[in-house]
Amino acid sequence: MDRPLRLIPADPLDQLARTLEALLVVASAPLSIEELAAAAGDDPERVEDALRLVGERFAEERSGIVLEHVAGGWAFRASREEAAACARLFERPAQRNLSQAALETLAIVAYVGPCSRPDIARIRGVAADSAVANLLERGLIAEAGRDTAAGGAIRYRTTPLFERVFGLESLSELPRLGDVGEDAAGIRDRLHAVAEKRSA
Amino acid sequence: MDRPLRLIPADPLDQLARTLEALLVVASAPLSIEELAAAAGDDPERVEDALRLVGERFAEERSGIVLEHVAGGWAFRASREEAAACARLFERPAQRNLSQAALETLAIVAYVGPCSRPDIARIRGVAADSAVANLLERGLIAEAGRDTAAGGAIRYRTTPLFERVFGLESLSELPRLGDVGEDAAGIRDRLHAVAEKRSA
Amino acid sequence: MIVRELELDLDAFEGPFDLLLALVLKEELDLRDVDLAGIVIAFLERLAEKEELDLEACGEFLVLIAALLELKARALFPDEEAELAELDPEEAAEELARRLAEYRRAKEAAGWLRDRLAGEGDRFFRLGPAPLAPRVETPLAPQDPEALAGALRLLAQDPPDVSLSHMALRFPPVSLFLERFRGLLRRRSRFDFETEVAELTRLEQASAFLALLELRRAGELAIEQAAPFAPIRVSRTQQENNAQSERTAAWTVRSA
């Protein structure tokens, strides 16, 4: 290729794309733009441009390997078309048979942020011990220090694996739910209306 | 491609190559021809042919990802050109800190003296298995015989490496904890008493 | 077993439990018209079809039915409101409303996660390190021994005395009441349900009531009620008089 008018250093983007491929194939978790830039010894803007090239090469229906933006970084995975073959050889990552209790617990930890078992039990109305143990074992939640206010109960947060398994770029991708405040106000008004009817 | 005499179903080799790419990018150990064939649902000869295609696509100087034949089978690795970038990725500054779980486990073992996993779990109010495994792997704790009580669980003690990392000449240099207990026995009794209250 | 998918066939409502809950919350269905005992019976029948006691479903069901009972009781018994909760009515209404709303939101979020998981189940990725990645030991940075002391002090900290009224709802196991009622009927041929549970909290009463229904289903006792809201009289059945001690309901064994 001949680029006589180019003033930017002559390191072609193609070469950087190759470096990124190498980094992504050895990494054990998604890599952020900053991590890629630091390892590649290049600047973040160029890394973003090169990632676009990698993404074109490793896309669904074009390759068995697909580049995805997940859990705050970039990672390779198998293409969806090859899921059946993968399922014959590998465990589905940490997601089989999540019980309703586990899903509710996971939802609370994801939405509320770091919270303790008593916090979770308060919302669910039943003890959350076995669901928490199960999610810890699957690596979907992790300890996040102790709650110094509430007698040092251990608090939990979701892990990057959670985001990865659920295909989320970040927790901010979780949909907004109906506002608890509004819901609670509505129910409270109804209770009050009932009380008034009675005293009338 | 025209293969009028072929009796095997006309699944093109390209498609099989994609399946192999997917399997190889998910695997955390090299895969043998037999494993690949079983997962792809194809026969070993065709898998070998398709691997040749994959090898052409993922070769030194052509891609950052390289297909490699090693003892256990086939695996992807980073290309040699990118060794420096990969080394930078893995030698990220060693400012790794201990998790709360690891720190607590270490504090218990250091202050109370040799304890078993059930001991640690009782005091922490939560299982300590992964923290113990992590500390063992880092060489900060080591096995110290078995509990004489029923069950005979393995007990753990801190190591000389632990003392080095924490800048201690010996365990007697640990910060005093007069408010918790005067000596190891006192501290242990206090921790057990609190743990009991917490679980009540 | 998914409690909210429990199919109901009541006079006032036909459909899944989930929908009933939604209609009640939207005030499109008056709880005073809903036969809550019918819901309990439907649940117990589903439970009985299973080989094993589904504790998770029981817990979830108890929470939902207790909330409904409380709402219904408020609508039905204006004068007993003070007895219904130690909290003043304002606080109780506030707390109950907040709890129901929060729980409903958690369920909604869990439903979203379930759907998401189903849609993303065909994304396979490597969970461990790469097979031929360079292995580098990342050494630990020097640590401060004060961090150890701090961690231990936190572990030695007394838990605060927490009022259980805003902590998790605690349900005593149904099996406790199964045993208690069996014992009562061994000593007496009949007893009055209200009298027996008068001293208990509402949640315990809910568990006791489930135990009562379970024992009736198993034919271990008979229940009589002269009129709606009249006292519930519990008595030994004939067969129970004959072979009182031989029976061990499998349910109890499993739930022990």
PDB file of N, CA and C in Angstrom, chain B residues 38-88:
ATOM      1  N   ALA B  38     -16.024 -35.321  17.690  1.00  0.00           N
ATOM      2  CA  ALA B  38     -17.237 -35.648  18.441  1.00  0.00           C
ATOM      3  C   ALA B  38     -18.110 -34.407  18.610  1.00  0.00           C
ATOM      4  N   ALA B  39     -17.474 -33.283  18.951  1.00  0.00           N
ATOM      5  CA  ALA B  39     -18.250 -32.063  19.183  1.00  0.00           C
ATOM      6  C   ALA B  39     -18.840 -31.539  17.875  1.00  0.00           C
ATOM      7  N   ALA B  40     -18.079 -31.638  16.794  1.00  0.00           N
ATOM      8  CA  ALA B  40     -18.549 -31.110  15.512  1.00  0.00           C
ATOM      9  C   ALA B  40     -19.529 -32.067  14.850  1.00  0.00           C
ATOM     10  N   GLY B  41     -19.568 -33.309  15.342  1.00  0.00           N
ATOM     11  CA  GLY B  41     -20.448 -34.309  14.739  1.00  0.00           C
ATOM     12  C   GLY B  41     -20.004 -34.653  13.329  1.00  0.00           C
ATOM     13  N   ASP B  42     -18.690 -34.752  13.149  1.00  0.00           N
ATOM     14  CA  ASP B  42     -18.158 -35.058  11.815  1.00  0.00           C
ATOM     15  C   ASP B  42     -17.068 -36.113  11.973  1.00  0.00           C
ATOM     16  N   ASP B  43     -16.498 -36.577  10.880  1.00  0.00           N
ATOM     17  CA  ASP B  43     -15.515 -37.635  11.086  1.00  0.00           C
ATOM     18  C   ASP B  43     -14.082 -37.099  11.115  1.00  0.00           C
ATOM     19  N   PRO B  44     -13.206 -37.815  11.834  1.00  0.00           N
ATOM     20  CA  PRO B  44     -11.852 -37.325  12.113  1.00  0.00           C
ATOM     21  C   PRO B  44     -11.073 -36.932  10.851  1.00  0.00           C
ATOM     22  N   GLU B  45     -11.264 -37.649   9.755  1.00  0.00           N
ATOM     23  CA  GLU B  45     -10.512 -37.300   8.543  1.00  0.00           C
ATOM     24  C   GLU B  45     -10.908 -35.909   8.055  1.00  0.00           C
ATOM     25  N   ARG B  46     -12.205 -35.666   8.022  1.00  0.00           N
ATOM     26  CA  ARG B  46     -12.660 -34.351   7.575  1.00  0.00           C
ATOM     27  C   ARG B  46     -12.218 -33.257   8.551  1.00  0.00           C
ATOM     28  N   VAL B  47     -12.188 -33.602   9.854  1.00  0.00           N
ATOM     29  CA  VAL B  47     -11.720 -32.619  10.832  1.00  0.00           C
ATOM     30  C   VAL B  47     -10.268 -32.254  10.542  1.00  0.00           C
ATOM     31  N   GLU B  48      -9.467 -33.267  10.191  1.00  0.00           N
ATOM     32  CA  GLU B  48      -8.058 -32.978   9.870  1.00  0.00           C
ATOM     33  C   GLU B  48      -7.956 -32.056   8.654  1.00  0.00           C
ATOM     34  N   ASP B  49      -8.794 -32.318   7.648  1.00  0.00           N
ATOM     35  CA  ASP B  49      -8.789 -31.464   6.454  1.00  0.00           C
ATOM     36  C   ASP B  49      -9.185 -30.034   6.829  1.00  0.00           C
ATOM     37  N   ALA B  50     -10.236 -29.921   7.646  1.00  0.00           N
ATOM     38  CA  ALA B  50     -10.719 -28.593   8.018  1.00  0.00           C
ATOM     39  C   ALA B  50      -9.699 -27.864   8.892  1.00  0.00           C
ATOM     40  N   LEU B  51      -8.992 -28.612   9.753  1.00  0.00           N
ATOM     41  CA  LEU B  51      -7.957 -28.002  10.588  1.00  0.00           C
ATOM     42  C   LEU B  51      -6.881 -27.367   9.719  1.00  0.00           C
ATOM     43  N   ARG B  52      -6.623 -27.984   8.565  1.00  0.00           N
ATOM     44  CA  ARG B  52      -5.629 -27.409   7.650  1.00  0.00           C
ATOM     45  C   ARG B  52      -6.100 -26.037   7.168  1.00  0.00           C
ATOM     46  N   LEU B  53      -7.394 -25.928   6.869  1.00  0.00           N
ATOM     47  CA  LEU B  53      -7.948 -24.618   6.476  1.00  0.00           C
ATOM     48  C   LEU B  53      -7.794 -23.600   7.605  1.00  0.00           C
ATOM     49  N   VAL B  54      -8.129 -24.042   8.828  1.00  0.00           N
ATOM     50  CA  VAL B  54      -8.024 -23.142   9.982  1.00  0.00           C
ATOM     51  C   VAL B  54      -6.564 -22.706  10.147  1.00  0.00           C
ATOM     52  N   GLY B  55      -5.657 -23.686   9.989  1.00  0.00           N
ATOM     53  CA  GLY B  55      -4.230 -23.395  10.127  1.00  0.00           C
ATOM     54  C   GLY B  55      -3.743 -22.387   9.099  1.00  0.00           C
ATOM     55  N   GLU B  56      -4.335 -22.417   7.908  1.00  0.00           N
ATOM     56  CA  GLU B  56      -3.939 -21.447   6.875  1.00  0.00           C
ATOM     57  C   GLU B  56      -4.433 -20.045   7.237  1.00  0.00           C
ATOM     58  N   ARG B  57      -5.634 -20.026   7.800  1.00  0.00           N
ATOM     59  CA  ARG B  57      -6.208 -18.729   8.168  1.00  0.00           C
ATOM     60  C   ARG B  57      -5.450 -18.118   9.341  1.00  0.00           C
ATOM     61  N   PHE B  58      -5.126 -18.987  10.315  1.00  0.00           N
ATOM     62  CA  PHE B  58      -4.472 -18.507  11.526  1.00  0.00           C
ATOM     63  C   PHE B  58      -3.015 -18.934  11.543  1.00  0.00           C
ATOM     64  N   ALA B  59      -2.202 -18.232  10.752  1.00  0.00           N
ATOM     65  CA  ALA B  59      -0.784 -18.581  10.640  1.00  0.00           C
ATOM     66  C   ALA B  59       0.059 -17.357  11.006  1.00  0.00           C
ATOM     67  N   GLU B  60       1.288 -17.619  11.415  1.00  0.00           N
ATOM     68  CA  GLU B  60       2.228 -16.529  11.707  1.00  0.00           C
ATOM     69  C   GLU B  60       2.261 -15.562  10.527  1.00  0.00           C
ATOM     70  N   GLU B  61       2.377 -14.287  10.837  1.00  0.00           N
ATOM     71  CA  GLU B  61       2.493 -13.216   9.856  1.00  0.00           C
ATOM     72  C   GLU B  61       1.218 -12.963   9.068  1.00  0.00           C
ATOM     73  N   ARG B  62       0.190 -13.736   9.375  1.00  0.00           N
ATOM     74  CA  ARG B  62      -1.055 -13.513   8.665  1.00  0.00           C
ATOM     75  C   ARG B  62      -2.126 -13.052   9.648  1.00  0.00           C
ATOM     76  N   SER B  63      -1.905 -13.433  10.907  1.00  0.00           N
ATOM     77  CA  SER B  63      -2.920 -13.169  11.917  1.00  0.00           C
ATOM     78  C   SER B  63      -2.244 -13.053  13.276  1.00  0.00           C
ATOM     79  N   GLY B  64      -2.912 -12.370  14.215  1.00  0.00           N
ATOM     80  CA  GLY B  64      -2.381 -12.290  15.571  1.00  0.00           C
ATOM     81  C   GLY B  64      -2.630 -13.585  16.328  1.00  0.00           C
ATOM     82  N   ILE B  65      -3.577 -14.370  15.791  1.00  0.00           N
ATOM     83  CA  ILE B  65      -3.914 -15.660  16.391  1.00  0.00           C
ATOM     84  C   ILE B  65      -3.279 -16.755  15.543  1.00  0.00           C
ATOM     85  N   VAL B  66      -2.671 -17.743  16.204  1.00  0.00           N
ATOM     86  CA  VAL B  66      -2.011 -18.813  15.454  1.00  0.00           C
ATOM     87  C   VAL B  66      -2.512 -20.159  15.959  1.00  0.00           C
ATOM     88  N   LEU B  67      -2.814 -21.059  15.009  1.00  0.00           N
ATOM     89  CA  LEU B  67      -3.216 -22.408  15.390  1.00  0.00           C
ATOM     90  C   LEU B  67      -1.957 -23.235  15.629  1.00  0.00           C
ATOM     91  N   GLU B  68      -1.934 -23.908  16.772  1.00  0.00           N
ATOM     92  CA  GLU B  68      -0.717 -24.640  17.147  1.00  0.00           C
ATOM     93  C   GLU B  68      -1.059 -26.090  17.457  1.00  0.00           C
ATOM     94  N   HIS B  69      -0.178 -26.996  16.985  1.00  0.00           N
ATOM     95  CA  HIS B  69      -0.334 -28.399  17.330  1.00  0.00           C
ATOM     96  C   HIS B  69       0.607 -28.693  18.488  1.00  0.00           C
ATOM     97  N   VAL B  70       0.045 -29.058  19.621  1.00  0.00           N
ATOM     98  CA  VAL B  70       0.888 -29.380  20.784  1.00  0.00           C
ATOM     99  C   VAL B  70       0.583 -30.804  21.229  1.00  0.00           C
ATOM    100  N   ALA B  71       1.220 -31.191  22.324  1.00  0.00           N
ATOM    101  CA  ALA B  71       1.102 -32.578  22.784  1.00  0.00           C
ATOM    102  C   ALA B  71      -0.355 -33.044  22.872  1.00  0.00           C
ATOM    103  N   GLY B  72      -1.175 -32.275  23.551  1.00  0.00           N
ATOM    104  CA  GLY B  72      -2.542 -32.741  23.802  1.00  0.00           C
ATOM    105  C   GLY B  72      -3.501 -32.561  22.641  1.00  0.00           C
ATOM    106  N   GLY B  73      -3.084 -31.905  21.583  1.00  0.00           N
ATOM    107  CA  GLY B  73      -3.985 -31.669  20.469  1.00  0.00           C
ATOM    108  C   GLY B  73      -3.764 -30.303  19.850  1.00  0.00           C
ATOM    109  N   TRP B  74      -4.864 -29.611  19.567  1.00  0.00           N
ATOM    110  CA  TRP B  74      -4.774 -28.338  18.874  1.00  0.00           C
ATOM    111  C   TRP B  74      -5.290 -27.203  19.750  1.00  0.00           C
ATOM    112  N   ALA B  75      -4.630 -26.035  19.612  1.00  0.00           N
ATOM    113  CA  ALA B  75      -5.055 -24.882  20.413  1.00  0.00           C
ATOM    114  C   ALA B  75      -4.638 -23.605  19.701  1.00  0.00           C
ATOM    115  N   PHE B  76      -5.335 -22.520  20.024  1.00  0.00           N
ATOM    116  CA  PHE B  76      -4.923 -21.209  19.532  1.00  0.00           C
ATOM    117  C   PHE B  76      -3.909 -20.598  20.488  1.00  0.00           C
ATOM    118  N   ARG B  77      -2.979 -19.833  19.961  1.00  0.00           N
ATOM    119  CA  ARG B  77      -2.081 -19.045  20.797  1.00  0.00           C
ATOM    120  C   ARG B  77      -1.866 -17.686  20.120  1.00  0.00           C
ATOM    121  N   ALA B  78      -1.174 -16.788  20.816  1.00  0.00           N
ATOM    122  CA  ALA B  78      -0.845 -15.499  20.224  1.00  0.00           C
ATOM    123  C   ALA B  78       0.348 -15.686  19.280  1.00  0.00           C
ATOM    124  N   SER B  79       0.405 -14.882  18.234  1.00  0.00           N
ATOM    125  CA  SER B  79       1.534 -15.024  17.303  1.00  0.00           C
ATOM    126  C   SER B  79       2.819 -14.531  17.969  1.00  0.00           C
ATOM    127  N   ARG B  80       3.957 -15.044  17.486  1.00  0.00           N
ATOM    128  CA  ARG B  80       5.249 -14.718  18.115  1.00  0.00           C
ATOM    129  C   ARG B  80       5.544 -13.224  18.074  1.00  0.00           C
ATOM    130  N   GLU B  81       5.164 -12.610  16.943  1.00  0.00           N
ATOM    131  CA  GLU B  81       5.368 -11.157  16.818  1.00  0.00           C
ATOM    132  C   GLU B  81       4.760 -10.376  17.973  1.00  0.00           C
ATOM    133  N   GLU B  82       3.679 -10.926  18.538  1.00  0.00           N
ATOM    134  CA  GLU B  82       2.932 -10.171  19.550  1.00  0.00           C
ATOM    135  C   GLU B  82       3.312 -10.557  20.980  1.00  0.00           C
ATOM    136  N   ALA B  83       4.416 -11.299  21.103  1.00  0.00           N
ATOM    137  CA  ALA B  83       4.818 -11.778  22.426  1.00  0.00           C
ATOM    138  C   ALA B  83       5.016 -10.619  23.407  1.00  0.00           C
ATOM    139  N   ALA B  84       5.602  -9.521  22.922  1.00  0.00           N
ATOM    140  CA  ALA B  84       5.891  -8.405  23.832  1.00  0.00           C
ATOM    141  C   ALA B  84       4.602  -7.796  24.366  1.00  0.00           C
ATOM    142  N   ALA B  85       3.622  -7.610  23.469  1.00  0.00           N
ATOM    143  CA  ALA B  85       2.349  -7.032  23.900  1.00  0.00           C
ATOM    144  C   ALA B  85       1.671  -7.955  24.911  1.00  0.00           C
ATOM    145  N   CYS B  86       1.704  -9.270  24.657  1.00  0.00           N
ATOM    146  CA  CYS B  86       1.079 -10.227  25.572  1.00  0.00           C
ATOM    147  C   CYS B  86       1.776 -10.199  26.929  1.00  0.00           C
ATOM    148  N   ALA B  87       3.090 -10.112  26.904  1.00  0.00           N
ATOM    149  CA  ALA B  87       3.824 -10.061  28.171  1.00  0.00           C
ATOM    150  C   ALA B  87       3.395  -8.837  28.964  1.00  0.00           C
ATOM    151  N   ARG B  88       3.221  -7.698  28.271  1.00  0.00           N
ATOM    152  CA  ARG B  88       2.773  -6.486  28.981  1.00  0.00           C
ATOM    153  C   ARG B  88       1.390  -6.694  29.583  1.00  0.00           C
TER     154      ARG B  88
END
